[in-house]
XYZ file of C-alpha atoms in Angstrom:
663
model
C 138.907 29.958 -87.847
C 138.573 26.206 -87.446
C 137.321 25.289 -83.976
C 139.129 21.941 -84.167
C 142.589 23.465 -84.611
C 145.115 23.279 -81.750
C 145.381 26.017 -79.153
C 148.060 28.682 -79.804
C 150.752 29.323 -77.211
C 149.551 32.827 -76.345
C 145.974 31.602 -75.735
C 147.193 28.841 -73.415
C 149.365 31.348 -71.548
C 146.439 33.668 -70.946
C 144.212 30.762 -69.924
C 146.698 29.805 -67.212
C 146.907 33.419 -66.034
C 143.097 33.728 -66.107
C 142.646 30.592 -64.015
C 145.028 31.909 -61.388
C 143.290 35.287 -61.026
C 139.825 33.687 -61.136
C 140.726 31.401 -58.221
C 142.386 34.068 -56.028
C 139.110 35.689 -54.746
C 137.823 32.217 -53.812
C 140.885 31.231 -51.757
C 139.297 32.323 -48.467
C 136.512 29.749 -48.709
C 138.002 27.055 -50.982
C 139.463 23.911 -49.395
C 143.238 23.639 -49.766
C 143.039 20.598 -52.006
C 141.556 22.787 -54.776
C 144.767 24.833 -54.876
C 146.791 21.624 -55.148
C 144.470 20.426 -57.902
C 145.098 23.582 -59.928
C 148.876 23.430 -59.505
C 148.886 19.804 -60.625
C 146.595 20.350 -63.613
C 148.477 23.467 -64.737
C 151.813 21.646 -64.595
C 150.342 18.683 -66.482
C 148.930 20.907 -69.256
C 152.225 22.765 -69.684
C 154.034 19.447 -70.013
C 151.520 18.339 -72.629
C 152.175 21.530 -74.583
C 155.919 20.844 -74.380
C 155.218 17.283 -75.620
C 156.661 15.776 -72.453
C 153.367 14.260 -71.289
C 150.210 12.840 -72.843
C 146.644 13.992 -72.536
C 144.749 12.172 -69.759
C 142.954 9.017 -70.746
C 139.248 8.547 -70.230
C 139.914 6.589 -67.057
C 142.241 9.310 -65.722
C 139.636 12.007 -66.370
C 136.983 9.939 -64.638
C 139.321 9.499 -61.665
C 139.927 13.268 -61.486
C 136.205 14.045 -61.547
C 135.492 11.390 -58.915
C 138.285 12.641 -56.666
C 136.964 16.213 -56.969
C 133.460 15.068 -56.047
C 134.738 13.175 -53.013
C 136.805 16.181 -52.005
C 133.730 18.424 -52.088
C 131.731 15.863 -50.120
C 134.304 15.520 -47.338
C 135.105 19.249 -47.151
C 131.522 20.557 -47.401
C 129.492 17.576 -46.208
C 127.266 17.677 -49.276
C 127.229 18.085 -53.042
C 124.107 20.271 -52.848
C 123.980 23.919 -51.940
C 125.582 27.131 -53.064
C 128.855 26.635 -51.200
C 129.393 23.086 -52.480
C 128.225 24.134 -55.948
C 130.857 26.859 -56.181
C 133.620 24.438 -55.163
C 132.394 21.967 -57.799
C 132.383 24.717 -60.438
C 135.955 25.762 -59.629
C 137.074 22.116 -59.667
C 135.461 21.588 -63.093
C 137.065 24.822 -64.322
C 140.462 23.439 -63.274
C 140.052 19.851 -64.525
C 138.914 21.081 -67.949
C 142.403 22.556 -68.380
C 144.186 19.206 -68.708
C 142.013 17.970 -71.581
C 142.278 21.116 -73.716
C 143.026 20.003 -77.262
C 141.174 22.327 -79.613
C 139.939 25.866 -79.755
C 136.420 24.595 -79.050
C 137.643 23.244 -75.691
C 139.244 26.603 -74.947
C 135.972 28.421 -75.639
C 134.184 26.181 -73.125
C 136.878 26.874 -70.531
C 136.649 30.638 -71.097
C 132.858 30.594 -70.628
C 133.287 28.597 -67.413
C 135.782 31.212 -66.299
C 133.318 34.087 -66.781
C 130.739 32.190 -64.715
C 133.306 31.507 -61.979
C 134.086 35.242 -61.794
C 130.414 35.972 -61.099
C 130.268 33.431 -58.255
C 132.977 35.325 -56.371
C 130.373 38.038 -55.650
C 128.492 35.527 -53.502
C 131.272 35.788 -50.938
C 132.662 39.307 -51.319
C 130.900 42.263 -52.930
C 132.824 45.319 -51.749
C 134.503 47.777 -54.085
C 137.895 46.055 -53.826
C 136.389 42.744 -54.957
C 134.625 44.477 -57.848
C 137.843 46.161 -58.981
C 139.814 42.922 -58.752
C 137.208 41.066 -60.833
C 138.262 43.178 -63.820
C 141.598 41.316 -63.864
C 140.195 37.825 -64.586
C 137.728 39.288 -67.095
C 140.569 41.000 -68.949
C 142.697 37.826 -68.874
C 139.808 35.754 -70.234
C 139.236 38.279 -73.029
C 142.957 38.165 -73.844
C 142.757 34.361 -74.043
C 139.764 34.676 -76.367
C 141.687 37.055 -78.618
C 144.722 34.766 -78.519
C 142.644 31.996 -80.099
C 142.461 33.971 -83.345
C 144.852 33.162 -86.206
C 146.848 36.325 -86.745
C 150.273 37.715 -86.071
C 148.646 40.332 -83.855
C 146.961 37.713 -81.637
C 150.280 35.921 -81.216
C 151.750 38.841 -79.227
C 150.759 38.721 -75.514
C 151.155 42.455 -75.007
C 148.973 43.293 -77.983
C 146.237 40.877 -76.925
C 146.248 42.329 -73.411
C 145.932 45.914 -74.703
C 143.101 44.938 -77.022
C 141.304 43.062 -74.218
C 141.582 46.093 -71.946
C 140.324 48.349 -74.729
C 137.312 46.120 -75.359
C 136.501 46.149 -71.653
C 136.684 49.945 -71.518
C 134.500 50.248 -74.599
C 131.839 48.100 -72.941
C 131.673 50.260 -69.786
C 129.303 52.988 -71.142
C 126.771 50.426 -72.334
C 127.105 48.570 -69.039
C 126.372 51.760 -67.089
C 123.317 52.526 -69.219
C 121.911 49.034 -68.670
C 122.719 49.247 -64.952
C 120.763 52.480 -64.599
C 117.734 51.647 -66.743
C 117.387 47.901 -67.222
C 114.744 46.343 -64.900
C 116.025 44.401 -61.899
C 115.144 40.723 -62.121
C 114.821 38.436 -59.120
C 116.932 35.267 -58.875
C 115.821 32.305 -60.946
C 116.483 29.975 -58.032
C 117.009 30.151 -54.288
C 119.714 28.210 -52.479
C 121.188 28.527 -48.981
C 123.980 31.016 -48.578
C 127.559 29.744 -48.480
C 128.486 28.511 -45.047
C 130.962 31.311 -44.482
C 128.231 33.920 -44.678
C 126.301 32.574 -41.712
C 129.119 31.711 -39.342
C 128.815 35.029 -37.496
C 125.707 36.887 -36.450
C 122.781 36.524 -34.096
C 121.186 33.136 -33.683
C 117.444 32.543 -33.395
C 117.943 31.352 -29.805
C 120.068 32.297 -26.775
C 121.733 30.567 -23.883
C 124.618 31.671 -21.655
C 127.827 31.750 -23.652
C 126.344 32.399 -27.112
C 126.966 36.136 -27.196
C 130.312 35.795 -25.467
C 131.519 33.997 -28.581
C 129.882 36.544 -30.874
C 131.499 39.424 -28.980
C 134.896 38.239 -30.254
C 133.950 38.837 -33.893
C 134.993 42.130 -35.550
C 132.778 41.459 -38.587
C 130.440 44.239 -39.685
C 126.714 43.668 -39.072
C 125.257 46.817 -40.676
C 125.765 50.539 -41.263
C 123.243 53.276 -40.427
C 122.907 56.880 -41.558
C 120.341 59.116 -39.844
C 118.438 62.010 -41.294
C 119.782 64.616 -38.901
C 121.786 64.012 -35.762
C 121.835 60.414 -34.498
C 120.446 59.724 -31.000
C 122.836 59.246 -28.064
C 124.571 55.900 -27.966
C 122.661 54.875 -24.856
C 119.398 54.963 -26.856
C 120.601 52.854 -29.765
C 118.961 49.496 -29.117
C 118.754 47.726 -32.491
C 116.029 45.121 -32.158
C 116.361 41.850 -34.050
C 114.550 39.064 -32.163
C 112.125 38.640 -29.291
C 112.672 35.440 -27.310
C 109.606 34.339 -25.352
C 110.038 30.585 -24.749
C 112.312 29.217 -22.011
C 112.992 25.511 -21.444
C 115.320 25.897 -18.478
C 118.448 26.167 -20.617
C 117.722 28.110 -23.806
C 115.553 31.073 -24.801
C 113.830 30.725 -28.196
C 111.246 32.485 -30.328
C 107.562 31.706 -30.069
C 106.046 30.427 -33.296
C 104.249 33.193 -35.200
C 102.324 33.255 -38.456
C 102.793 36.035 -40.941
C 99.012 36.374 -41.205
C 98.720 37.029 -37.450
C 97.272 40.436 -36.443
C 99.736 43.305 -36.285
C 100.751 44.418 -32.781
C 98.981 47.377 -31.236
C 101.094 50.425 -30.485
C 100.711 54.185 -30.149
C 103.025 56.767 -31.667
C 104.591 59.152 -29.165
C 107.502 61.544 -29.360
C 109.633 62.425 -32.370
C 110.179 59.939 -35.179
C 113.648 58.986 -36.353
C 114.372 58.534 -40.062
C 117.393 56.479 -41.045
C 118.807 54.223 -43.723
C 120.354 50.818 -43.025
C 122.774 48.889 -45.230
C 122.724 45.391 -43.802
C 125.345 42.721 -44.448
C 124.179 39.237 -45.517
C 123.043 37.194 -42.531
C 121.069 34.304 -44.065
C 118.251 35.189 -41.656
C 114.999 37.048 -42.398
C 114.992 39.557 -39.546
C 116.063 43.188 -39.951
C 117.769 45.489 -37.454
C 115.669 48.494 -36.382
C 114.999 50.793 -33.470
C 111.618 50.465 -31.766
C 108.977 50.832 -33.183
C 109.804 50.547 -36.871
C 107.795 51.222 -40.006
C 108.583 51.359 -43.706
C 111.455 48.888 -43.807
C 112.112 46.754 -46.858
C 109.128 46.406 -49.199
C 108.599 42.760 -48.278
C 109.135 43.261 -44.523
C 106.403 42.944 -41.928
C 106.159 44.066 -38.310
C 105.452 40.863 -36.397
C 103.311 40.585 -33.277
C 106.421 40.689 -31.037
C 107.614 43.933 -32.734
C 110.457 42.399 -34.708
C 110.713 43.384 -38.378
C 110.989 40.359 -40.633
C 111.272 39.760 -44.387
C 109.675 36.936 -46.324
C 113.077 35.650 -47.404
C 116.498 35.608 -45.710
C 118.986 38.405 -46.317
C 121.482 36.704 -48.639
C 123.098 39.778 -50.108
C 123.734 43.316 -48.921
C 120.352 44.942 -48.302
C 119.534 48.650 -48.190
C 116.287 49.774 -46.574
C 114.856 53.053 -45.276
C 113.044 53.034 -41.958
C 111.174 55.339 -39.619
C 111.016 54.565 -35.872
C 109.234 56.008 -32.849
C 111.463 55.316 -29.807
C 108.900 56.811 -27.422
C 105.961 54.738 -28.656
C 103.760 52.714 -26.316
C 103.981 48.991 -27.103
C 100.681 47.199 -26.433
C 99.550 49.338 -23.468
C 96.284 47.373 -23.345
C 95.774 43.776 -22.271
C 96.965 41.164 -24.783
C 96.067 37.922 -23.045
C 97.907 35.609 -25.408
C 101.160 37.593 -25.212
C 100.946 37.994 -21.449
C 100.206 34.317 -20.886
C 103.092 33.332 -23.163
C 105.517 35.618 -21.334
C 104.752 34.214 -17.922
C 105.742 30.668 -18.819
C 108.524 28.916 -16.888
C 109.605 25.283 -16.536
C 107.820 23.365 -13.780
C 110.910 23.130 -11.606
C 114.476 24.310 -11.276
C 116.303 27.346 -9.846
C 114.472 27.394 -6.467
C 116.551 30.236 -5.007
C 115.678 32.556 -7.879
C 111.977 31.691 -7.499
C 112.128 32.399 -3.776
C 113.828 35.747 -4.398
C 111.087 36.612 -6.921
C 108.363 35.950 -4.326
C 110.205 38.083 -1.806
C 110.567 40.948 -4.270
C 106.883 40.776 -5.236
C 105.838 41.079 -1.619
C 108.000 44.151 -1.134
C 107.358 45.745 -4.552
C 103.853 45.024 -5.879
C 104.240 47.275 -8.946
C 106.241 45.904 -11.903
C 108.221 49.108 -12.350
C 109.249 49.167 -8.686
C 110.288 45.524 -8.758
C 112.357 46.005 -11.923
C 114.129 49.003 -10.391
C 114.834 46.997 -7.225
C 116.526 44.312 -9.317
C 118.637 46.947 -11.077
C 119.741 48.304 -7.701
C 120.704 44.780 -6.641
C 122.846 44.375 -9.780
C 124.379 47.800 -9.262
C 125.139 47.598 -5.534
C 126.079 43.940 -5.107
C 129.431 42.595 -6.372
C 128.205 41.581 -9.840
C 130.779 41.677 -12.631
C 130.519 42.125 -16.397
C 132.984 39.819 -18.137
C 133.706 38.011 -21.388
C 135.122 35.114 -19.348
C 132.189 34.001 -17.195
C 132.773 31.022 -14.887
C 130.703 27.856 -15.124
C 127.403 27.963 -13.198
C 126.383 24.314 -12.887
C 123.041 22.724 -13.823
C 120.909 25.394 -12.088
C 122.169 28.207 -14.286
C 120.002 31.049 -12.995
C 120.696 30.235 -9.329
C 124.386 29.679 -10.005
C 124.710 33.048 -11.705
C 122.619 35.131 -9.272
C 123.894 33.702 -6.000
C 127.282 32.121 -6.665
C 129.420 33.339 -9.586
C 127.734 36.766 -10.029
C 129.834 37.264 -13.162
C 128.559 37.078 -16.710
C 127.861 38.697 -20.049
C 124.702 40.459 -21.245
C 122.790 37.209 -21.913
C 123.396 36.088 -18.319
C 121.857 39.273 -16.901
C 118.972 39.454 -19.402
C 118.046 35.786 -18.973
C 118.235 35.893 -15.167
C 116.196 39.096 -14.852
C 113.499 37.808 -17.208
C 113.291 34.567 -15.212
C 112.872 36.405 -11.898
C 110.266 38.802 -13.327
C 108.210 35.887 -14.634
C 108.550 34.050 -11.354
C 107.198 37.191 -9.660
C 104.135 37.138 -11.938
C 105.264 39.926 -14.267
C 105.170 39.217 -18.035
C 108.705 39.569 -19.354
C 110.803 38.493 -22.355
C 114.340 38.668 -23.713
C 115.153 40.867 -26.707
C 118.338 40.324 -28.704
C 119.974 42.592 -31.237
C 122.771 45.143 -31.125
C 123.469 48.102 -28.905
C 125.378 51.241 -29.841
C 127.562 51.689 -32.880
C 130.782 53.398 -33.940
C 130.450 56.838 -35.506
C 132.444 57.414 -38.686
C 132.894 61.196 -38.704
C 134.050 61.174 -42.333
C 130.652 60.035 -43.556
C 128.463 60.813 -40.514
C 127.141 57.284 -40.216
C 127.320 54.459 -37.679
C 129.108 51.127 -38.005
C 127.573 48.328 -35.944
C 129.812 45.273 -35.563
C 129.117 41.778 -34.369
C 130.789 42.510 -31.031
C 128.011 45.065 -30.444
C 125.538 42.159 -30.092
C 123.450 42.595 -26.985
C 120.509 41.222 -25.011
C 118.092 43.154 -22.829
C 114.681 42.733 -21.159
C 111.135 43.898 -21.779
C 108.468 43.645 -19.080
C 104.790 44.530 -19.308
C 102.788 46.881 -17.085
C 99.190 47.955 -17.619
C 98.932 51.384 -19.209
C 102.645 51.520 -20.045
C 102.854 48.418 -22.197
C 106.191 46.759 -22.850
C 109.049 48.658 -21.213
C 112.707 48.148 -21.970
C 115.121 47.607 -19.095
C 118.798 46.736 -19.440
C 120.433 45.053 -16.421
C 123.834 45.183 -18.160
C 123.727 48.974 -17.893
C 123.365 48.697 -14.119
C 126.451 46.485 -13.826
C 128.607 48.093 -16.526
C 127.426 51.583 -17.587
C 130.535 51.838 -19.802
C 129.155 49.092 -22.058
C 126.053 51.152 -22.847
C 127.588 54.618 -22.873
C 130.973 53.904 -24.492
C 130.903 50.412 -25.970
C 132.377 46.978 -25.383
C 135.997 48.042 -25.878
C 135.871 50.529 -23.002
C 133.899 48.124 -20.807
C 136.574 45.444 -21.285
C 139.594 47.766 -21.021
C 140.605 46.458 -17.585
C 140.031 42.816 -18.447
C 141.886 43.158 -21.777
C 139.606 40.620 -23.478
C 138.305 42.820 -26.317
C 138.918 40.918 -29.598
C 141.552 38.868 -27.821
C 141.203 36.133 -30.412
C 141.823 38.498 -33.335
C 145.047 40.388 -32.577
C 145.442 41.682 -36.155
C 142.020 43.316 -36.395
C 142.402 47.088 -36.997
C 139.510 47.604 -34.561
C 141.876 46.723 -31.725
C 144.032 49.719 -32.599
C 141.460 52.481 -32.762
C 143.646 54.473 -30.397
C 146.210 54.976 -33.191
C 144.801 57.989 -35.011
C 146.590 57.426 -38.326
C 145.638 53.761 -38.619
C 142.109 54.420 -37.431
C 141.701 57.292 -39.888
C 142.758 55.061 -42.789
C 140.327 52.359 -41.658
C 137.396 54.777 -41.456
C 138.252 56.396 -44.799
C 138.341 53.024 -46.522
C 135.046 52.067 -44.868
C 133.491 55.291 -46.149
C 134.447 54.300 -49.704
C 132.892 50.871 -49.240
C 129.786 52.402 -47.695
C 129.321 54.660 -50.704
C 129.751 51.647 -52.982
C 127.081 49.727 -51.071
C 124.602 52.611 -50.986
C 124.866 53.770 -54.587
C 125.831 50.578 -56.440
C 124.811 47.479 -54.453
C 121.854 49.328 -52.985
C 120.574 50.361 -56.420
C 117.876 47.693 -56.526
C 114.243 47.571 -57.562
C 112.861 50.237 -55.201
C 115.738 52.676 -55.691
C 115.661 52.195 -59.455
C 111.894 52.701 -59.510
C 112.206 55.951 -57.515
C 114.894 57.248 -59.879
C 112.892 56.376 -63.003
C 109.779 58.028 -61.569
C 111.747 61.224 -60.937
C 113.173 61.198 -64.454
C 110.302 59.855 -66.562
C 107.199 60.055 -64.397
C 106.450 56.309 -64.482
C 108.536 53.155 -64.927
C 106.453 52.165 -67.979
C 106.792 55.566 -69.664
C 107.528 55.441 -73.429
C 110.325 57.904 -72.761
C 112.113 55.211 -70.758
C 112.068 52.798 -73.704
C 113.170 55.590 -76.017
C 116.078 56.564 -73.780
C 117.151 52.932 -73.300
C 117.013 52.010 -76.988
C 118.211 55.369 -78.242
C 120.992 55.623 -75.671
C 122.159 52.109 -76.514
C 122.138 52.916 -80.224
C 124.116 56.116 -79.665
C 126.685 54.290 -77.570
C 127.075 51.562 -80.184
C 127.414 54.211 -82.889
C 130.083 56.000 -80.853
C 131.953 52.708 -80.390
C 131.736 52.006 -84.119
C 133.126 55.442 -84.902
C 135.937 54.845 -82.441
C 136.787 51.494 -83.995
C 136.595 52.391 -87.698
C 137.764 56.036 -87.437
C 136.295 57.240 -90.744
C 137.832 60.685 -90.269
C 141.291 59.153 -90.405
C 140.454 57.480 -93.692
C 139.500 60.848 -95.145
C 142.806 62.304 -94.079
C 144.784 59.404 -95.634
C 145.613 61.085 -98.958
C 147.530 58.068 -100.251
C 144.646 55.628 -99.867
C 142.232 58.183 -101.256
C 144.524 58.623 -104.280
C 144.674 54.861 -104.868
C 140.867 54.653 -104.655
C 140.683 57.222 -107.463
C 143.198 55.155 -109.430
C 140.932 52.120 -109.091
C 137.871 54.143 -110.123
C 139.640 55.345 -113.272
C 140.392 51.768 -114.378
C 136.986 50.279 -113.520
C 135.267 51.336 -116.800
C 137.964 49.411 -118.683
C 137.032 46.128 -116.967
C 139.761 46.312 -114.333
C 138.600 45.671 -110.778
C 140.919 44.885 -107.875
C 140.216 41.484 -106.354
C 139.783 40.978 -102.613
C 143.225 40.619 -101.054
C 145.015 41.742 -104.234
C 147.930 44.068 -103.534
C 148.503 47.360 -105.331
C 151.572 46.041 -107.168
C 149.743 43.003 -108.584
C 146.782 45.136 -109.571
C 149.013 47.688 -111.284
C 150.853 44.916 -113.171
C 147.577 43.496 -114.407
C 146.477 46.986 -115.515
C 149.723 47.468 -117.479
C 149.104 44.217 -119.367
C 145.513 45.207 -120.150
C 146.410 48.785 -121.174
C 149.864 48.605 -122.826
C 149.639 52.155 -124.243
C 149.272 53.582 -120.734
C 151.665 51.093 -119.111
C 154.451 53.626 -118.449
C 152.078 56.095 -116.810
C 150.547 53.319 -114.658
C 154.048 52.148 -113.656
C 155.072 55.713 -112.726
C 152.013 56.147 -110.511
C 152.467 52.748 -108.874
C 156.120 53.401 -108.057
C 155.346 56.858 -106.614
C 152.506 55.426 -104.493
C 154.677 52.573 -103.216
C 157.560 54.888 -102.361
C 155.340 57.216 -100.349
C 153.229 54.510 -98.757
C 155.820 51.905 -97.859
C 159.266 53.177 -98.816
C 159.530 56.051 -96.348
C 159.550 58.772 -99.026
C 158.124 62.188 -98.208
C 154.393 62.295 -98.699
C 153.704 64.403 -101.772
C 149.999 64.462 -102.685
C 150.697 66.808 -105.594
C 152.953 64.215 -107.274
C 150.271 61.520 -107.015
C 147.650 63.913 -108.388
C 149.933 64.759 -111.309
C 150.361 61.084 -112.256
C 146.599 60.552 -112.032
C 145.940 63.617 -114.190
C 148.356 62.306 -116.869
C 146.663 58.883 -116.788
C 143.250 60.448 -117.129
C 144.392 62.314 -120.269
C 145.862 59.159 -121.815
C 142.866 56.913 -121.187
C 140.310 56.538 -123.997
C 137.452 59.046 -124.191
C 134.927 56.673 -122.607
C 136.623 57.172 -119.253
C 135.853 60.863 -119.462
C 132.186 60.065 -119.936
C 132.090 57.613 -117.043
C 134.355 59.232 -114.588
């Protein structure tokens, strides 16, 4: 096939279909002008095919590329980065359509299309997205088949069936490579698309941050415990420890990865669980205190958060063991204590005065913390997603004026007062609780489960968790945010179509949980099948990842699969059952010793005519066999192998004796 020949109609049709289904998964994050660009380019290319428009000139193509670049710049703010790069790729995939002239151009477009399909997994990697990606792959294969010069390739239905068959034939080899082929790390590292980091915990906290996050129904992570999960009130998923306060915002203290590990003592029963975490574009992991054995590249930092070396930019599965009853730094850690007593030089005088008063009445840290909880519980404090403004002195305004706020208001104010009273304290952010999916016996933790609480230090006891939100709104800790906000009616108020708002409808909620169970299984057994999981499986099967049996199984299994595919394609057993073709092969063999060989592409009638001219004495017998073969093969006559054998037997008798010696 000449690569410079024009593109057939069926190939162009499938290219247009392929572009449409390639773009569909990207619609959620593509700017609207990309859709307009595709509609315009598709219409232009169809008009070119109908000879009602010309191909774009060099200047027109340059203008299209420049306009696409400007569009990416204004919509993404940059031409660098994964998000902008994907938009540029899709734009190039679209613009290439209008200049398609030859089959070579179509091949380039098809290869771009396969690459664009892969980029969709950067934004959505659940089982529905994986199933949908088979559609553009099939359409691209159909376009590739349509480029061939044959009557078969000119039929859209036939090309589609063949493309689907090729895809199905590739599945066994794909599964073998998925199971056994080593996992390779990325060849480059770029920031996640902007849409992946728009929800989730920030590395700092000020009043109002978690109020916004509490309106997001997005999933943060799923957890399955080995055995019964703890009560909801004990599920405090630690992410960050915030130890610096500038009067407005709580932030992390700078820590080096080579800093000494924190000191802690195991107590109580350990909890074993597995977490499947959604991409967050941050390095910290979500664990119960105190965690060990997270991801292979994770480290327990000096403030007890678990952090990876690189951000979580795709779904991550890790197994963890935690000791909820452990003692956290029960001995003096001067640096940590000094850091967690720091406050701005001025500001919030009423809160500082209250702290001095409390310290005089309650000299022990535990007593003072309990006194503050009683104050929150007995005074008219309110837990709300619509906190009023507090003015410049935020702690004073909250504690003594508005007395209404969300978890970050209570955690920040209590930590401030404890520090002002001379007690080391810090804010911890993460998630609290989780929704149990009874179908799969695992927990779903959503973004609206984001929470902030307090840790204070006391000699001998170490860091102790205390949650002032639980004193104001026990429903938030025991039952969750939805129950705590039932009277206010503010739960997911900005997302009225979220199925999480209708968990009271048993049928709808059951469908939601069943579908989530399917996605959870997909994440655990497919997306979670990474280096560690693959290594564990190979060690169970072969003893060691570098075992010669592994190479033998990989190579041998691949060879067997390819052999099975070859048998399926060529079907040699059907050729053996085709008595007509087998008879004609014998006919050819009988004439070969007499210098008669059928040329490539020569039909049976032409070959028989040439044989009659070369062997005039046997011409009638050759004609009789040829007519009988043609009648049975192409004329619809009843297949009669005995008749064909009889003609061949007569020909064998009439041929010169040398045939009998060479037959």
